[in-house]
Short mmCIF file of C-alpha atoms in Angstrom, two decimals:
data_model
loop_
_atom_site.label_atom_id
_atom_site.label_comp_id
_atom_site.label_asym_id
_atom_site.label_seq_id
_atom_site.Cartn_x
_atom_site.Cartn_y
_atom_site.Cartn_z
CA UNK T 1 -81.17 -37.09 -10.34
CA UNK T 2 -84.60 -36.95 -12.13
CA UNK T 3 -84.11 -40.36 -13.75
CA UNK T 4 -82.90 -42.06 -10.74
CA UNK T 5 -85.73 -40.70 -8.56
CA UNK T 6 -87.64 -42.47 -11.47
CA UNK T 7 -86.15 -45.91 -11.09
CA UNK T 8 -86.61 -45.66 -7.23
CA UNK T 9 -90.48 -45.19 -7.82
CA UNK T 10 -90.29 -47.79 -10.40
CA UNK T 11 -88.47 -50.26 -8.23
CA UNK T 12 -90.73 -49.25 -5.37
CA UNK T 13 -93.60 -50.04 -7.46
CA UNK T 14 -92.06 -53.40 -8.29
CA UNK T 15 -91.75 -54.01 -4.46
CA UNK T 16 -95.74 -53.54 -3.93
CA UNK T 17 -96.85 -55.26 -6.27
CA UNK T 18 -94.30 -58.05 -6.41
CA UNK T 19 -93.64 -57.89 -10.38
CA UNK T 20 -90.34 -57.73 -12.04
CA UNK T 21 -89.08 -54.58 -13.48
CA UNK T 22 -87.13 -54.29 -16.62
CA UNK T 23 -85.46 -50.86 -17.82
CA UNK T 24 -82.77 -49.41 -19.98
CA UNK T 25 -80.83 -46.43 -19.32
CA UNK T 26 -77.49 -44.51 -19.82
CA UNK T 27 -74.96 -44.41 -17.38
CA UNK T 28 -70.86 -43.54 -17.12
CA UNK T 29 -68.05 -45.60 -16.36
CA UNK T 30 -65.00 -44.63 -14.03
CA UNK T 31 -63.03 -43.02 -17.15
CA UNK T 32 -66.16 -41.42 -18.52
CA UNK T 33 -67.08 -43.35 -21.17
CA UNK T 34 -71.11 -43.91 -21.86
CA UNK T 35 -72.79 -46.81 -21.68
CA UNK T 36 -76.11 -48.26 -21.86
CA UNK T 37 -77.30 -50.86 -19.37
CA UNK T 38 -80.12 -52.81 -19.37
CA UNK T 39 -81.80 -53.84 -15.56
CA UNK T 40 -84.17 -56.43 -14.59
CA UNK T 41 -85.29 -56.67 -10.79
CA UNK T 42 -87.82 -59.32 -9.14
CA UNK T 43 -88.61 -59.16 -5.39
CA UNK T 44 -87.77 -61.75 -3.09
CA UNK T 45 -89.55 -63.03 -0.32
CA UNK T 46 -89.04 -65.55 2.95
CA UNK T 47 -90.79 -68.83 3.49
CA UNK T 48 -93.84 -66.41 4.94
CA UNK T 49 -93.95 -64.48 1.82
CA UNK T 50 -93.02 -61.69 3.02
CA UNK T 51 -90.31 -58.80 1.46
CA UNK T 52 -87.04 -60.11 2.22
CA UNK T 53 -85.54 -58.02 -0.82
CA UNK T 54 -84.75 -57.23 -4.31
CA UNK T 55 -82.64 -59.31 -6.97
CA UNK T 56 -81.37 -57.27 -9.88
CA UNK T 57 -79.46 -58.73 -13.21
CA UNK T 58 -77.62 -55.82 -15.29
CA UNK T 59 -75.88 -55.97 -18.63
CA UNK T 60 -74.07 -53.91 -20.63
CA UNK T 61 -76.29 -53.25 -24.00
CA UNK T 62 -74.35 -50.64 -25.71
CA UNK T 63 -73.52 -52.60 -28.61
CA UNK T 64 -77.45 -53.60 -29.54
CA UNK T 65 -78.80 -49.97 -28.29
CA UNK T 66 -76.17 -48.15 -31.14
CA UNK T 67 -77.44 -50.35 -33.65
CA UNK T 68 -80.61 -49.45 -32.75
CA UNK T 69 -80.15 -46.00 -32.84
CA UNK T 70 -78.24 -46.17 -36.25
CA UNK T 71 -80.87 -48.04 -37.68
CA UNK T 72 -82.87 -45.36 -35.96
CA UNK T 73 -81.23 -42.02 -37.86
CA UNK T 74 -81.10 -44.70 -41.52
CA UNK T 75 -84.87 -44.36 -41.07
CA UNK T 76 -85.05 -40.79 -40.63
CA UNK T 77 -82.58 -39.98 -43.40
CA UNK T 78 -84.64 -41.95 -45.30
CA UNK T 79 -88.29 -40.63 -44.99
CA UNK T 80 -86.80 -37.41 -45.62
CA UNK T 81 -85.26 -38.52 -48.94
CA UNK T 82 -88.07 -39.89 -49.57
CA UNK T 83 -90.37 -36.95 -48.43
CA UNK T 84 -88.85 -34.36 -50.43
CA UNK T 85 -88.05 -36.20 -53.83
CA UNK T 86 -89.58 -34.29 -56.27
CA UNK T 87 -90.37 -37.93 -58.08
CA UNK T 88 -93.71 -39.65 -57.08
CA UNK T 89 -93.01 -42.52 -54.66
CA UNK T 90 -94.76 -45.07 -52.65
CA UNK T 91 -94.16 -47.64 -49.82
CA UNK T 92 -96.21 -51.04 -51.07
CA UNK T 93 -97.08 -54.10 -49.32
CA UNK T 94 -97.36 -57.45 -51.10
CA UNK T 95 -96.86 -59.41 -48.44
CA UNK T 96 -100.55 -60.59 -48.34
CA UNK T 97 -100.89 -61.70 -51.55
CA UNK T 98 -97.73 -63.80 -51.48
CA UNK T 99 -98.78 -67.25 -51.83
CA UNK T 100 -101.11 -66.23 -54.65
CA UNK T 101 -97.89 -64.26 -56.20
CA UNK T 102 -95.98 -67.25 -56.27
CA UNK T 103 -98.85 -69.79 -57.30
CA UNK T 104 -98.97 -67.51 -60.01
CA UNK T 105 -95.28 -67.28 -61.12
CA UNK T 106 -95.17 -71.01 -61.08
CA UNK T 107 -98.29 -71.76 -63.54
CA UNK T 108 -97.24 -68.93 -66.38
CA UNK T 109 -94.86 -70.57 -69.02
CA UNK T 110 -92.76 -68.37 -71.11
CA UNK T 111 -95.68 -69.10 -73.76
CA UNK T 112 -98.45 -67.08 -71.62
CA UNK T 113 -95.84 -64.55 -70.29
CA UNK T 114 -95.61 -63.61 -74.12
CA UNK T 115 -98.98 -63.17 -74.89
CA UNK T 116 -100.85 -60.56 -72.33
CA UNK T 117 -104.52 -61.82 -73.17
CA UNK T 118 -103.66 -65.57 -71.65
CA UNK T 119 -103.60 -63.61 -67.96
CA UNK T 120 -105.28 -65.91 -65.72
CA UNK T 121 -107.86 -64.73 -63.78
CA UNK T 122 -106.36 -64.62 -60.40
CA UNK T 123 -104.45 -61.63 -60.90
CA UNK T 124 -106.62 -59.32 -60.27
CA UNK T 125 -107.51 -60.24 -57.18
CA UNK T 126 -103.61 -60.47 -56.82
CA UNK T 127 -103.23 -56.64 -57.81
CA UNK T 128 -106.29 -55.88 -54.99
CA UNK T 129 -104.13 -56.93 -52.35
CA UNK T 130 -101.06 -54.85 -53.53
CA UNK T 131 -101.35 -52.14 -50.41
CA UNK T 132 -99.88 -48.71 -50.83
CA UNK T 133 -98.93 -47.96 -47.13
CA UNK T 134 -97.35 -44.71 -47.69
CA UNK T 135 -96.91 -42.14 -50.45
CA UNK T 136 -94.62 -38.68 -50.36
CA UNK T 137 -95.99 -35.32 -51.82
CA UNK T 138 -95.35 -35.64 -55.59
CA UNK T 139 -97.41 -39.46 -55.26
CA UNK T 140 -99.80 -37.92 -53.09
CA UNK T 141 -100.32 -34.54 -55.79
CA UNK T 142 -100.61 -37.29 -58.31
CA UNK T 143 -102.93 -40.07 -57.69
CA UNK T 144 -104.14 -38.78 -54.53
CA UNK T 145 -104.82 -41.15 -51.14
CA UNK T 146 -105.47 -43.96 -52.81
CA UNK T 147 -104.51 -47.03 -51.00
CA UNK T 148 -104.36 -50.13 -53.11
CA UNK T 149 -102.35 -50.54 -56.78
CA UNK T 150 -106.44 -51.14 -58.36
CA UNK T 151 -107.32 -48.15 -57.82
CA UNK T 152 -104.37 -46.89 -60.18
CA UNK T 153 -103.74 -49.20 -62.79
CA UNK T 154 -105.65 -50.48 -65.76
CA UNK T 155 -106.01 -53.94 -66.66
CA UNK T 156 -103.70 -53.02 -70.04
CA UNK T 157 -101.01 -53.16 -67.33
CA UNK T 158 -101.93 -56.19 -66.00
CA UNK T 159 -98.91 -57.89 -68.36
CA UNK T 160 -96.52 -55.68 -67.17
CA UNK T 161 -97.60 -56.50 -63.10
CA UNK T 162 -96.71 -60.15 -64.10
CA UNK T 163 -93.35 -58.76 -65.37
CA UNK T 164 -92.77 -57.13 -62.45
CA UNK T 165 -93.35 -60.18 -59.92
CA UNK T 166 -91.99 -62.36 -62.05
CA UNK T 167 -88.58 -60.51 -61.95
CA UNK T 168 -89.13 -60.05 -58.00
CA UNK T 169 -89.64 -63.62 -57.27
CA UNK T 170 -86.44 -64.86 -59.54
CA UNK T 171 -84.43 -63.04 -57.11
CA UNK T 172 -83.77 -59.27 -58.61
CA UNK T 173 -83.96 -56.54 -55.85
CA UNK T 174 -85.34 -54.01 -58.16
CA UNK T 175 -87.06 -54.07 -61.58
CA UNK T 176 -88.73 -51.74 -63.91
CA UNK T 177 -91.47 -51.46 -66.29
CA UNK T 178 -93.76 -49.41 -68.46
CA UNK T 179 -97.11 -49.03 -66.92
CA UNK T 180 -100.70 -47.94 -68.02
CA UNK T 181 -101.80 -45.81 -64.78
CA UNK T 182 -104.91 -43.12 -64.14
CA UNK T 183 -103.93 -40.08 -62.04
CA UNK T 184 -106.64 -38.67 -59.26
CA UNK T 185 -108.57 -37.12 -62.10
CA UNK T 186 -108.48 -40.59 -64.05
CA UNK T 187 -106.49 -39.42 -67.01
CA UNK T 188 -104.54 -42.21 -68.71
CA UNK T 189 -100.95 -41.42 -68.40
CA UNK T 190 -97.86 -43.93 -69.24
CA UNK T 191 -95.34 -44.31 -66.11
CA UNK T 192 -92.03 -46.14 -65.90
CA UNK T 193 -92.66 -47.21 -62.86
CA UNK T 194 -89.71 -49.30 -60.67
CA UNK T 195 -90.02 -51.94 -58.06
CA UNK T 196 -87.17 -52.13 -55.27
CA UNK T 197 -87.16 -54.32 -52.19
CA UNK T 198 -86.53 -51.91 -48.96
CA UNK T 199 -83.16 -54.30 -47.14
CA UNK T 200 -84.71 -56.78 -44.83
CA UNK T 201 -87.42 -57.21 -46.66
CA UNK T 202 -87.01 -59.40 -49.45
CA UNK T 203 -88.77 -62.41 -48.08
CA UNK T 204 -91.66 -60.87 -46.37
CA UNK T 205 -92.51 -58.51 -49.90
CA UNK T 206 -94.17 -56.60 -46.96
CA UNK T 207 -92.16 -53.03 -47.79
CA UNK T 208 -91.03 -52.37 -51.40
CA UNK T 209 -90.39 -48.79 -53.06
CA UNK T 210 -91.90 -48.04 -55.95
CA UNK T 211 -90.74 -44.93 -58.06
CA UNK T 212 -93.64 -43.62 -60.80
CA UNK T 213 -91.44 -41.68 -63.84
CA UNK T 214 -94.45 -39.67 -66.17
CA UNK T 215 -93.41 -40.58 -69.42
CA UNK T 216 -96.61 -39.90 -71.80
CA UNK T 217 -95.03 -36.73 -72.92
CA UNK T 218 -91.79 -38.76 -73.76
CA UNK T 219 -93.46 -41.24 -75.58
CA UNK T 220 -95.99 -38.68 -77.93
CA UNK T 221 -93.01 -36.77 -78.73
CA UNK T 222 -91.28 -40.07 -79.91
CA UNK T 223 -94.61 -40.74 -81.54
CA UNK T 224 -94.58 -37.47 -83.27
CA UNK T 225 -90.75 -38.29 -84.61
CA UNK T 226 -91.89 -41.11 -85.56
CA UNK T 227 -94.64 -40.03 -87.46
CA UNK T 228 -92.84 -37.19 -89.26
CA UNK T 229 -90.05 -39.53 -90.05
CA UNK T 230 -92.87 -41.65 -91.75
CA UNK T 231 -94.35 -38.15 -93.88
CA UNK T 232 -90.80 -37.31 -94.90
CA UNK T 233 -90.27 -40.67 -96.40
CA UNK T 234 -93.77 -41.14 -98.26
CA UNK T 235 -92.47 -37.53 -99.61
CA UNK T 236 -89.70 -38.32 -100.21
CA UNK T 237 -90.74 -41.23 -102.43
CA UNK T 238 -93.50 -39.53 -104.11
CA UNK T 239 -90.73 -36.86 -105.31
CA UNK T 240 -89.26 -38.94 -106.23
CA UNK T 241 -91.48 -40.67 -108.52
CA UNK T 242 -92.59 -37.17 -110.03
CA UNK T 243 -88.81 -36.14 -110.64
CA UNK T 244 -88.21 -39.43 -112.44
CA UNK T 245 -90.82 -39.61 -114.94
CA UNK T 246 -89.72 -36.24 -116.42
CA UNK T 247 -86.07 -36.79 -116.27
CA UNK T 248 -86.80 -40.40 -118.06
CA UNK T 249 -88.61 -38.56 -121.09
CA UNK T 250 -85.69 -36.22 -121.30
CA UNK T 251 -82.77 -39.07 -121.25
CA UNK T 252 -84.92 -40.89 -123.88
CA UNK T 253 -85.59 -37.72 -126.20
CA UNK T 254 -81.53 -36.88 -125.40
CA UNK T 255 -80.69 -40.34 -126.54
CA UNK T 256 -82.65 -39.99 -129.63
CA UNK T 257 -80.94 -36.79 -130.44
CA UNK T 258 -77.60 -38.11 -130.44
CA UNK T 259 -78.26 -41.06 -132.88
CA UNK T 260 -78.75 -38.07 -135.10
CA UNK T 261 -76.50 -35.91 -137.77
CA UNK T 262 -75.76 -33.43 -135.52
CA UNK T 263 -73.30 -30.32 -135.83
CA UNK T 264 -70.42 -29.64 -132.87
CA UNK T 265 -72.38 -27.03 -130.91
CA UNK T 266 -75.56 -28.99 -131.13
CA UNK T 267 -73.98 -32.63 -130.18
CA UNK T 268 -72.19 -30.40 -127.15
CA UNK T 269 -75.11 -29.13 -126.04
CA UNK T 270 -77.33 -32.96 -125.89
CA UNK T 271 -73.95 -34.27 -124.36
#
């Protein structure tokens, strides 16, 4: 009763002041079954201009309103996925630094994608306009409120932005890479960070997620491997050298022994 009493005022409002009136709502077939309907009205008048009544169009608008409201509950599942990942995330926008993307992809050869310090100079004015529009928790604990991808990066990840775009604009939906970033106190710290287009997006660049994986303590302990694997050959080589200039002088003498008159218990013990 409330929300017809609401479409009379409406409709009565639409009668004063002689402007159509559009509305959705929920109603029930016969059997029972819901359905959504969508209403316009406009007010008719005689040859005076006067009221002479009200013209309404309905149609049924279940179909597009249960899209809707699928599309509506995606979104929510979503943002709470998103909210509560325990993973730094963001939401970027590219979208207006497009053209400049794409002028960009088409002018590097495979020559200057190989070698980082042939960058042209547009790019960082390319990386300005990289918007972070929304961050969850673990982004927000990490690098703060920051709102654009400058703020974050260094320019020794500049090579592995043009990676990145370079992969988005051949077509991939997502792509990842190992960036350079500073975190809200500005510590260095390397990230494998990955680029995915949100559906419906792909041609706008206006919503992509970006994932941000900490991986400094991966890569030092890799570092550290490596760097013992190093010591333990250098030792290895070294004892080896010092072991085989002894055992050399002993072969020799042992060889020189055996040319020698030598009794059976002697000659036994140089064999």
């Amino acid at each position: 009763q409330g929300a017809l009493a609401t479409r009379a005022k409406e409709l009565s409002s639409g009668i004063v002041d002689k402007k159509p009136r559009y509305w959705e709502f929920e109603c029930f077939r016969k059997g029972g079954a819901s359905i959504w309907v969508e209403v316009v009205t406009s007010v008719l008048e005689d040859d005076r201009g006067d009221f002479s009544g009200v013209i309404g169009v309905a149609r049924d608008v279940t179909d597009r309103k249960n899209t809707l409201l699928s599309l509506e509950q995606s979104e929510s599942r979503y943002k709470r996925i998103f909210e509560s990942s325990p993973i730094p995330l963001w939401e970027m926008d590219m979208s207006q630094g497009l053209d400049a993307i794409r002028s960009l992809i088409d002018s590097l050869g495979k020559e200057t994608m190989a070698h980082r310090n042939q960058l042209p100079d547009s790019l960082p004015d390319i990386v300005e306009k990289m918007r972070i529009i929304n961050a969850n928790s673990a982004g927000s604990r990490l690098f703060g409120t920051r709102d654009t991808l400058s703020q974050i990066i260094t320019p020794d990840a500049y090579g592995s932005i043009v990676e990145i775009l370079s992969a988005l604009a051949s077509g991939k939906q997502n792509t990842s890479s190992v960036f350079i970033l500073r975190d809200m106190e500005g510590k260095k710290m390397f990230a494998q960070c990955t680029f995915s287009f949100l559906p419906g997006f792909e041609e706008t660049w206006s919503r992509l997620l970006v994932s941000v994986v900490d991986i400094s303590e991966l890569l030092e302990a890799r570092r550290q491997a490596e760097l013992a694997n190093k010591t333990k050959s250098v030792f290895l080589a070294n004892m080896s050298h010092e072991l085989r200039t002894p055992v050399n002088g002993i072969m020799g003498m042992l060889q020189l022994l055996s040319t020698g008159e030598l009794d059976d218990r002697k000659r036994h013990y140089v064999e």
